[in-house]
Short mmCIF file of C-alpha atoms in Angstrom, two decimals:
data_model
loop_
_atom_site.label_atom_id
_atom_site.label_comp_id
_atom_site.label_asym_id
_atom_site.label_seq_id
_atom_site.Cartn_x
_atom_site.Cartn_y
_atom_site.Cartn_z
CA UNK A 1 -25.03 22.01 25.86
CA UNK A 2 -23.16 24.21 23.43
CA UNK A 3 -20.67 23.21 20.62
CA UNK A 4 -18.04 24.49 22.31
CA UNK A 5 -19.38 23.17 26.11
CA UNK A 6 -19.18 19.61 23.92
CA UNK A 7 -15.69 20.04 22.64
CA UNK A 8 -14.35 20.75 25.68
CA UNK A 9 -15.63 17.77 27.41
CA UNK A 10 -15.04 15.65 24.62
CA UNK A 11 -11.42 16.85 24.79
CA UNK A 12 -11.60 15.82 28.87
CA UNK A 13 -13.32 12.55 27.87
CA UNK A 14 -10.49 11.23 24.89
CA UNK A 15 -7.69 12.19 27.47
CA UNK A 16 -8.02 8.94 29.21
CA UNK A 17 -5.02 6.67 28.59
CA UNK A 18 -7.62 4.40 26.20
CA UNK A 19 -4.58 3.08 24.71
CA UNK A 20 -3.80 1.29 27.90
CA UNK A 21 -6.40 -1.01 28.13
CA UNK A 22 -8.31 1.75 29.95
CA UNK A 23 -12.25 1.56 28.53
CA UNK A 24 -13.70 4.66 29.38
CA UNK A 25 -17.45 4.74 28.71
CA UNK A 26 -18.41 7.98 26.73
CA UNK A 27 -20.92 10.16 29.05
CA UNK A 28 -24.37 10.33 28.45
CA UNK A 29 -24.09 14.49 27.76
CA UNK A 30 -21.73 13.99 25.14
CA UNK A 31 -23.69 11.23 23.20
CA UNK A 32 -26.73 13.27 23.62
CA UNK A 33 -24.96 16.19 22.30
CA UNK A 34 -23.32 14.37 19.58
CA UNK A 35 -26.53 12.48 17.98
CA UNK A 36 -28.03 15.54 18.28
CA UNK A 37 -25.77 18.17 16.57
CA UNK A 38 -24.23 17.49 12.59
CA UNK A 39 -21.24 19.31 12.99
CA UNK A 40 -20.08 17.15 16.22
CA UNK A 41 -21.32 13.75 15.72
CA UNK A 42 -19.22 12.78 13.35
CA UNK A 43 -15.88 13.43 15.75
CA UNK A 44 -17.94 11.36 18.39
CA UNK A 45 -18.82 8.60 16.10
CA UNK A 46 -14.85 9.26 14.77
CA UNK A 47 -13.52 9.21 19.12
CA UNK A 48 -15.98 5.79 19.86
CA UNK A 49 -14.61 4.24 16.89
CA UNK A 50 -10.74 4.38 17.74
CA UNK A 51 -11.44 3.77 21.39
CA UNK A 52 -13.12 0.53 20.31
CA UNK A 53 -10.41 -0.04 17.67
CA UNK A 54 -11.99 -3.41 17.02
CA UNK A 55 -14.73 -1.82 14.50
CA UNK A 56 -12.11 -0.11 12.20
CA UNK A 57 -11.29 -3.54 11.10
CA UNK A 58 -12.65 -4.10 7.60
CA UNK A 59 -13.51 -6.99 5.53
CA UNK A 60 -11.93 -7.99 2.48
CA UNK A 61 -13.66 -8.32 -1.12
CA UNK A 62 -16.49 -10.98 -1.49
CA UNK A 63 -13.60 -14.14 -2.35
CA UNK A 64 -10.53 -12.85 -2.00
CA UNK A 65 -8.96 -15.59 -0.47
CA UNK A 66 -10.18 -18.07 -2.49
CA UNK A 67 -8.85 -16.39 -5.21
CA UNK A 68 -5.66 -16.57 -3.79
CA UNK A 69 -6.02 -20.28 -3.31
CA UNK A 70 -6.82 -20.90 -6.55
CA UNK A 71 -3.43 -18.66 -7.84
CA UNK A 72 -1.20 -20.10 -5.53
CA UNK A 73 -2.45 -23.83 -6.22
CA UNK A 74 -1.99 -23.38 -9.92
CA UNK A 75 1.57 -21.34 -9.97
CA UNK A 76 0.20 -18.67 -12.29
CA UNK A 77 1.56 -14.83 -10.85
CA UNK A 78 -0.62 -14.39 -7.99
CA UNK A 79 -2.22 -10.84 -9.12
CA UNK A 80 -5.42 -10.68 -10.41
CA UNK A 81 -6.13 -7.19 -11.21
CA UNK A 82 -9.51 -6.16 -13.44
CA UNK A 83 -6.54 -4.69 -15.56
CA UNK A 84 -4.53 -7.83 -15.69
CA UNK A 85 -4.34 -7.81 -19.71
CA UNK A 86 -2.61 -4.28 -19.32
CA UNK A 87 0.38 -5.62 -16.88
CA UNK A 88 3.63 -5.69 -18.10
CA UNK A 89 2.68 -2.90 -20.52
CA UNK A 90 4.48 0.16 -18.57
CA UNK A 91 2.00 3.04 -19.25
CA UNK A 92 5.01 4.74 -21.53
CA UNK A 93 4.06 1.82 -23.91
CA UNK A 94 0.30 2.41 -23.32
CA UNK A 95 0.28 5.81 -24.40
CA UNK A 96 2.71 5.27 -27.55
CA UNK A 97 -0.25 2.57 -28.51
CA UNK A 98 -2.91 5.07 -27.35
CA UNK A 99 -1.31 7.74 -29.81
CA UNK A 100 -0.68 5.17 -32.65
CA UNK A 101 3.11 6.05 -33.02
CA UNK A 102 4.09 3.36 -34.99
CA UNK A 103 6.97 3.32 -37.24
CA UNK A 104 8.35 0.83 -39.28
CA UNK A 105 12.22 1.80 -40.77
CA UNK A 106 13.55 0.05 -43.41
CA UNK A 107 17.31 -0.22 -44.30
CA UNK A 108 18.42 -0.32 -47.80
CA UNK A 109 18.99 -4.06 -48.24
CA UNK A 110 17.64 -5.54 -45.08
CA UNK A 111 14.56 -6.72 -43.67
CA UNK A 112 12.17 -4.39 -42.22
CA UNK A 113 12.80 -3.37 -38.47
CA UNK A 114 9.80 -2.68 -36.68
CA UNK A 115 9.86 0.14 -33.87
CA UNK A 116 7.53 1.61 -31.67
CA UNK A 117 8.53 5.71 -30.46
CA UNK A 118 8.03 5.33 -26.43
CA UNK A 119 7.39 8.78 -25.28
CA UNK A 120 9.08 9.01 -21.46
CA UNK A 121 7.76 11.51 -19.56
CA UNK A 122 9.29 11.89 -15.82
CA UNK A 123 7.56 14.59 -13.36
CA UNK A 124 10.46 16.18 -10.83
CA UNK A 125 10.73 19.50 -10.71
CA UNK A 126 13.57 19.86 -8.75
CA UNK A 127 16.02 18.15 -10.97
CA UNK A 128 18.75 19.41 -13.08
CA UNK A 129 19.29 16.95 -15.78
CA UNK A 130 17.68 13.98 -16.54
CA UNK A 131 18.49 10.56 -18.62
CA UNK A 132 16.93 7.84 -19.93
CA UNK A 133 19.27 4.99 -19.71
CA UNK A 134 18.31 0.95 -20.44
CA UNK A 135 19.51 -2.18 -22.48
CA UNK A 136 18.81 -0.13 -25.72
CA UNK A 137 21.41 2.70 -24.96
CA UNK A 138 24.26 0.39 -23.39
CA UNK A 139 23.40 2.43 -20.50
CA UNK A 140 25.21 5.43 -21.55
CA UNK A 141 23.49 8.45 -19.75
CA UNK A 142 25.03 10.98 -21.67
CA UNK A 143 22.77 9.82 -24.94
CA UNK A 144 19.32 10.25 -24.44
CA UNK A 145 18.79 13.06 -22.25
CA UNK A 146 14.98 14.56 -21.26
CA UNK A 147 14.04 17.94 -21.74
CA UNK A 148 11.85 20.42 -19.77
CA UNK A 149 11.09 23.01 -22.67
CA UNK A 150 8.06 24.95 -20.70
CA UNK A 151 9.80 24.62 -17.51
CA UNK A 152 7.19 22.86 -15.96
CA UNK A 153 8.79 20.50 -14.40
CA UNK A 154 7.82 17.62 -16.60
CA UNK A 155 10.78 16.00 -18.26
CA UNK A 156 10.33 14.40 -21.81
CA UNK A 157 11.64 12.71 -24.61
CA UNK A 158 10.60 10.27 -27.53
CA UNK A 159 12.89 7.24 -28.66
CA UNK A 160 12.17 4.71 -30.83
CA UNK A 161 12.28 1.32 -29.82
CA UNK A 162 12.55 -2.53 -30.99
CA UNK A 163 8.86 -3.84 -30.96
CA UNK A 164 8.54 -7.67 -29.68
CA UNK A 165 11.50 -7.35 -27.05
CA UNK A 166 12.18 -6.73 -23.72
CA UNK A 167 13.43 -3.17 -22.70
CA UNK A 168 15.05 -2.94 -19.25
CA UNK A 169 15.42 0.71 -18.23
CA UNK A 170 16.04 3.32 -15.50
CA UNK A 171 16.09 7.36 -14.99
CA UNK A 172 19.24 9.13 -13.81
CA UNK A 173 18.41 12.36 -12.21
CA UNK A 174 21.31 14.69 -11.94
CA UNK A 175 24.09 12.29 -12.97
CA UNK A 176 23.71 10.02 -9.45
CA UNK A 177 20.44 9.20 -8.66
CA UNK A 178 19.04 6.26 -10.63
CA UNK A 179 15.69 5.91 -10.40
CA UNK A 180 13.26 2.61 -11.88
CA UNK A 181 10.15 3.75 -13.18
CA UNK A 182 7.41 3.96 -10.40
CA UNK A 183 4.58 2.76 -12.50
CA UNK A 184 6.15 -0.01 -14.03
CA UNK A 185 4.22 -3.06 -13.39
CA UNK A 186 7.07 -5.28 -14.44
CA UNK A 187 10.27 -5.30 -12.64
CA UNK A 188 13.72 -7.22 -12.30
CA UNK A 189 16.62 -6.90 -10.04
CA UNK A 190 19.57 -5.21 -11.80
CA UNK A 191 22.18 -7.36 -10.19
CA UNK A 192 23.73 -4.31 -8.09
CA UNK A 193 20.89 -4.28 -5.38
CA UNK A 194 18.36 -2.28 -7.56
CA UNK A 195 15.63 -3.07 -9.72
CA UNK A 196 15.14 -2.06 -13.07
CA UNK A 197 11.71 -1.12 -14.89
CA UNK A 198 10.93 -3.68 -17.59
CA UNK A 199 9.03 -2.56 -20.87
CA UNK A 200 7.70 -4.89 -23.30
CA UNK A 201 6.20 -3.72 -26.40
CA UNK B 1 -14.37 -19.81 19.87
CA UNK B 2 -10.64 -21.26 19.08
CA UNK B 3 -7.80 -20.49 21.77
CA UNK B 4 -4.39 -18.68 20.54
CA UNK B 5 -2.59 -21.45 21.28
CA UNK B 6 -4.95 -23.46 19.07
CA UNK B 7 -4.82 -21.55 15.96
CA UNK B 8 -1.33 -21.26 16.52
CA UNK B 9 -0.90 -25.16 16.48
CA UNK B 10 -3.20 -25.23 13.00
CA UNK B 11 -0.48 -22.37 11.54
CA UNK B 12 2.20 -24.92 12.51
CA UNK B 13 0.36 -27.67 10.98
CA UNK B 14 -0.27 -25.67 8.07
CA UNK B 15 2.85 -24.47 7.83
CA UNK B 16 4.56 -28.13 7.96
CA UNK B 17 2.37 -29.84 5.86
CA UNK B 18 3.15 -27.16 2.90
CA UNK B 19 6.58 -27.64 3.73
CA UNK B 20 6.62 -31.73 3.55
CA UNK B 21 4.80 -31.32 -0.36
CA UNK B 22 1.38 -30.81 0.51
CA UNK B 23 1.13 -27.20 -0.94
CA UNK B 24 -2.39 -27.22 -0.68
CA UNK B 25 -2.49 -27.12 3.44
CA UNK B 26 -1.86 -23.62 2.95
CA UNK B 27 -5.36 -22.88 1.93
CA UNK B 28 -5.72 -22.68 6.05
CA UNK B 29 -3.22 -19.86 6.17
CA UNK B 30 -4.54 -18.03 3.61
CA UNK B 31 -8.29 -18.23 4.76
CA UNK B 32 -7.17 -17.57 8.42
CA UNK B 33 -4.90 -14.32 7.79
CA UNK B 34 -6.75 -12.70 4.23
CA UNK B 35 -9.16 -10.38 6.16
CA UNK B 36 -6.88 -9.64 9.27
CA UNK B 37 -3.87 -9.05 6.30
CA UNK B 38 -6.30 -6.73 4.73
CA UNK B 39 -7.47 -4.72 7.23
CA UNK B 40 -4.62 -4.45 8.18
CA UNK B 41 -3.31 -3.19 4.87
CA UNK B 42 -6.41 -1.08 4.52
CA UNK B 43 -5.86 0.59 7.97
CA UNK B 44 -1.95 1.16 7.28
CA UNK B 45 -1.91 2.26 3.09
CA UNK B 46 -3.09 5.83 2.41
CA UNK B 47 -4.74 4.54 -0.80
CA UNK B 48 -7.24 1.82 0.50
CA UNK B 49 -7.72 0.71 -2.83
CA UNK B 50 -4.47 -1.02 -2.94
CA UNK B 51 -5.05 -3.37 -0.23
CA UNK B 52 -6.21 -6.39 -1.89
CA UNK B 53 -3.52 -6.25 -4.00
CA UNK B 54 -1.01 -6.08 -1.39
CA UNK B 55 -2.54 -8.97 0.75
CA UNK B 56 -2.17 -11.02 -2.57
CA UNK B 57 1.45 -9.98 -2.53
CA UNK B 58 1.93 -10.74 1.62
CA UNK B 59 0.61 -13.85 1.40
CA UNK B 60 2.44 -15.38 -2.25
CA UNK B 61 5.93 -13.70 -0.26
CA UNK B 62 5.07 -15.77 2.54
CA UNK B 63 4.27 -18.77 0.65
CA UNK B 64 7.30 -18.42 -1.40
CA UNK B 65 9.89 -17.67 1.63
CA UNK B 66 8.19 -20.67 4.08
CA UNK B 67 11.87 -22.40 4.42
CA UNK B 68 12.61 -19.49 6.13
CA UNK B 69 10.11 -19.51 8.84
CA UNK B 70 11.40 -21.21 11.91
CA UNK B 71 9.30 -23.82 13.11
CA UNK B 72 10.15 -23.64 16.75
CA UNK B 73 8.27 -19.93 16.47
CA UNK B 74 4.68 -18.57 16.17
CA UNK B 75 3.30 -18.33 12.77
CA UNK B 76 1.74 -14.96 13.01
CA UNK B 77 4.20 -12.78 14.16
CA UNK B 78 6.60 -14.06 11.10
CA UNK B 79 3.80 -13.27 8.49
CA UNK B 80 2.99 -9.61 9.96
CA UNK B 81 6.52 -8.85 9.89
CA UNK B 82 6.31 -9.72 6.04
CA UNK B 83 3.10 -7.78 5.85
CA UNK B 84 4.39 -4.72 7.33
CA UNK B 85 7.30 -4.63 5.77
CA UNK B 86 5.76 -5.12 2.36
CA UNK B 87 3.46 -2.27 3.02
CA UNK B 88 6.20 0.21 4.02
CA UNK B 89 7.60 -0.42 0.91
CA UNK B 90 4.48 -0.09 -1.06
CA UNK B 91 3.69 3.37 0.85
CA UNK B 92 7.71 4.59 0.21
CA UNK B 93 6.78 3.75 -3.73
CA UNK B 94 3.45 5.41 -3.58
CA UNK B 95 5.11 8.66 -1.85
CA UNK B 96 7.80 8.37 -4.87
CA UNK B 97 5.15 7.97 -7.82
CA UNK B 98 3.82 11.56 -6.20
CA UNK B 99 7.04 13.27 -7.18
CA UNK B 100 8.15 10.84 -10.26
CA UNK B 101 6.26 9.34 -12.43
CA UNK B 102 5.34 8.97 -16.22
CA UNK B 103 2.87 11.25 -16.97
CA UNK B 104 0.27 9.50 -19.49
CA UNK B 105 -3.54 10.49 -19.13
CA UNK B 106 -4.68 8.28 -21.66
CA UNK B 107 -3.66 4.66 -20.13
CA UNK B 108 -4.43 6.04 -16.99
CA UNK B 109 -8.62 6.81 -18.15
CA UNK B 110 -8.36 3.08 -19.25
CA UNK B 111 -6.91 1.17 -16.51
CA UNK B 112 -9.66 3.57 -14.29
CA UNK B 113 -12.61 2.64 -16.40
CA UNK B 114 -11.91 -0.90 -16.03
CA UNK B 115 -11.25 -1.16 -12.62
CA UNK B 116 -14.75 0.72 -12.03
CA UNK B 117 -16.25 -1.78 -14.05
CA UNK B 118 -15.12 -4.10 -11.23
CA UNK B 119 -16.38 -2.43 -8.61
CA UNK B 120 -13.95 -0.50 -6.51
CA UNK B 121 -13.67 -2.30 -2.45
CA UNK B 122 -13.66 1.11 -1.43
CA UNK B 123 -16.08 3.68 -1.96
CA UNK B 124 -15.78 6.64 -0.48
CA UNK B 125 -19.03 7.76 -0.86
CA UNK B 126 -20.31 4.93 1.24
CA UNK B 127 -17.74 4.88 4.22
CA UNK B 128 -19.77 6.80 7.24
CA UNK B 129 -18.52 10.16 8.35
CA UNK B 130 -17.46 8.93 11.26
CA UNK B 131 -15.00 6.24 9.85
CA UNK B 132 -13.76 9.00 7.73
CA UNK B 133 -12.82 10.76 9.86
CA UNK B 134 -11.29 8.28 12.36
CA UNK B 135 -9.36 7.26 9.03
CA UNK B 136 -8.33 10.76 9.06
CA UNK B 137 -7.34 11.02 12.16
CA UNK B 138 -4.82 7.65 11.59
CA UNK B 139 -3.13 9.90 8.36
CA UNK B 140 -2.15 12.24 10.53
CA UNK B 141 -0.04 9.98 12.59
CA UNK B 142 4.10 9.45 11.66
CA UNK B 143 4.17 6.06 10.33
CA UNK B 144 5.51 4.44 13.07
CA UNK B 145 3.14 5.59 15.36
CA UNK B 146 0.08 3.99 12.73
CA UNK B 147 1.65 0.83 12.74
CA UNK B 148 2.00 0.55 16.14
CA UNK B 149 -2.07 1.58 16.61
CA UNK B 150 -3.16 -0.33 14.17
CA UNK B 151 -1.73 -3.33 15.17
CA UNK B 152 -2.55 -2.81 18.66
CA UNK B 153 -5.89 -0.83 19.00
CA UNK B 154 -7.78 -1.88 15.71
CA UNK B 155 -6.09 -5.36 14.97
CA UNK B 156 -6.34 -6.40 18.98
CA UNK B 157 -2.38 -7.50 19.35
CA UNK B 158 -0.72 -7.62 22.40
CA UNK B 159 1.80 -4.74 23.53
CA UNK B 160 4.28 -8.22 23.22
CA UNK B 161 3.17 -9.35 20.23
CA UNK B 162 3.68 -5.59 18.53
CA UNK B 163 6.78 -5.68 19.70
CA UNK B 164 7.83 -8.80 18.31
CA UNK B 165 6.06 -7.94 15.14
CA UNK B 166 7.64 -4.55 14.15
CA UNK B 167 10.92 -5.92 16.55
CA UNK B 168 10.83 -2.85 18.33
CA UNK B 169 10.89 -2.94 22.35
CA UNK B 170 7.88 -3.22 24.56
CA UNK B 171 8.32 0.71 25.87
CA UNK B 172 8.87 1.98 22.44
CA UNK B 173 5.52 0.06 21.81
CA UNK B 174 3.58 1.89 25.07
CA UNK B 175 5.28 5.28 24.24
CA UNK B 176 4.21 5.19 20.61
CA UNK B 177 0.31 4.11 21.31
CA UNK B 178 0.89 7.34 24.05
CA UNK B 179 2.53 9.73 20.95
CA UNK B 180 -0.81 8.34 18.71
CA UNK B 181 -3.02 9.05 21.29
CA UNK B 182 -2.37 12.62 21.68
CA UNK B 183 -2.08 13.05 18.16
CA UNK B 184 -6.12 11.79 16.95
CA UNK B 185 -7.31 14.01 20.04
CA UNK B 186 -5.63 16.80 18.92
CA UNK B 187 -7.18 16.18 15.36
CA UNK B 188 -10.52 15.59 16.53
CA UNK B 189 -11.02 17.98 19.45
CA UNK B 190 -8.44 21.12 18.18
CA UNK B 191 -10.21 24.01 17.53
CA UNK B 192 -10.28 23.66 13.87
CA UNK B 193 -14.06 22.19 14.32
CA UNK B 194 -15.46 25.21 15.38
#
């Protein structure tokens, strides 16, 4: 049997109505064919798989559940990443620690007021304008806007923040569309249906 | 081997017991449903990785929203519904991140060395061609028509019990399997093979 003498029995074969409870048995020419030849056993092995359904299931991590036991029973927050000591560190933060950006401003007079510049960085090339607004701005769109110098479609900006609080924040894109951060681990509802990013550095 | 109706008393049980201060009956729930929640997960989230994750997150929603399940009804259709609703959310964030996101290498080389250290549940390098490719063949499906496949080709549910699940009716069920169907043959017998 050829390839293409294969494909177009295989084709033949998969048009049962297998969905339907239907169990059709795959032919002994096309299994003999298909353990034979490297280019189509892999679509039979593929076909017999999601006829069967049953073997696509796949088992979880050695102790998963009992790892989610043990969270629930205790009340700590249930994830358990490799990367837990990271969470609630939006990667903004990370890289402003990564890139040792810390500042420290002192005011004539008063104590010292320790800030960390947070470099935002938003990917979407199709927008017009962009703002960073959060707790630290009032909200105010109109005073920390990002800007796409090489035109790459990567918005940026730097703004120093507060160290030891909590920053709540969002992106507006074009003046309407507020966006939270996507790869914020932390996040809270905003009290209007949304959910703002939290950053905590 | 234990009859539906059996395991479905035990849910109850479960379910009633965590209820009445006995948090700890819910260890049966969350033995019984972590690998059917994360195969399930697996089968339905385009990045495998995040499954255990997200059957962390099923199963602490469900814990945490239990006044809300009605007794009078089956367990397991109430927790998929939480499952696959939690996972359509994770997969409309995941389709987001691709077009917004904070762009920072650095953290991102850290949190991946880490997690390596750990041992990733899915290798790609070890998953057989053949599972590939049937994995392949369940991308190319509209998201509807996945969940309904999933649930009732791979995960074994009745066309009833689908429906009930995703709250969709019985022929929508049939007609989606049909529209799924059509779809993985023409992936794995077009003519792009040759």
């Amino acid at each position: 049997m050829t390839c293409e003498q294969w494909s177009e029995e295989f084709k033949q074969w998969l048009d049962h109505d297998w969905t339907n409870g239907d169990d059709p048995s795959c032919p002994p020419s096309l299994r003999q064919h298909g353990e034979s030849c490297s280019r189509c056993g892999p679509r039979l092995q593929a076909a017999l798989l999601l006829v069967e359904g049953k073997p696509l299931n796949r088992q979880p991590p050695f102790g998963l559940a009992e790892r989610i036991v043990e969270r629930l029973a205790s009340g700590a927050p249930i994830r358990s990443k490799a990367w837990l000591p990271w969470v609630g560190i939006p990667a903004a933060a990370l890289l402003l620690v990564a890139l040792g950006f810390l500042l420290v401003l002192r005011a004539p007079g008063r104590s010292a007021v320790e800030t960390i510049v947070v470099r935002f960085e938003l990917q979407a090339p199709d927008a017009r304008e962009v703002s960073v607004v959060g707790n630290w701005n009032q909200w105010n769109p109109e005073t920390q806007k990002l800007k796409d110098p090489d035109g790459d479609g990567v918005w940026e900006i730097e703004i120093p923040l507060k160290k030891g609080e909590e920053h709540q924040y969002q992106f507006l894109i074009d003046g309407e569309n507020w966006i939270p951060d996507p790869e914020a681990p932390l996040q809270v509802e905003d009290g209007f249906g949304g959910v703002n990013s939290v950053l905590q550095i | 081997m234990q009859s539906q109706k059996h395991k479905d008393a035990e849910d109850l049980w479960a379910v009633q017991a965590t209820l009445q201060g006995n948090p700890a009956a819910f260890e049966t729930i969350v033995r019984r449903y972590t690998p059917v929640l994360y195969s399930l997960a697996y089968r339905l989230l385009e990045e495998g990785e995040e499954a255990e994750d997200a059957v962390q997150d099923i199963l602490e929603k469900a814990f945490r929203n239990l006044s809300r399940f009605r007794i009078n009804k089956r367990f397991f259709p109430w927790l998929y519904t939480i499952a696959v609703n939690h996972l359509r959310s994770l997969e409309r964030r995941r389709r987001r991140r691709s077009r917004l996101r904070i762009v920072s290498s650095e953290p991102e080389r850290i949190l991946e060395s880490v997690a390596s250290e750990q041992g990733n549940p899915v290798e790609q390098s070890e998953l057989r061609e053949g599972e590939r490719l049937a994995q392949q063949a369940l991308e190319t499906l509209r998201a509807e028509h996945r969940e309904v496949f999933v649930l009732r080709q791979i995960q074994d549910l009745s066309v009833q019990e689908v429906s009930e699940v995703l709250g969709i009716p019985e022929g929508t069920v049939k007609t989606y399997l049909h529209r799924a169907r059509k779809a993985m043959i023409d992936f794995l017998a077009g003519s792009g093979w040759e």
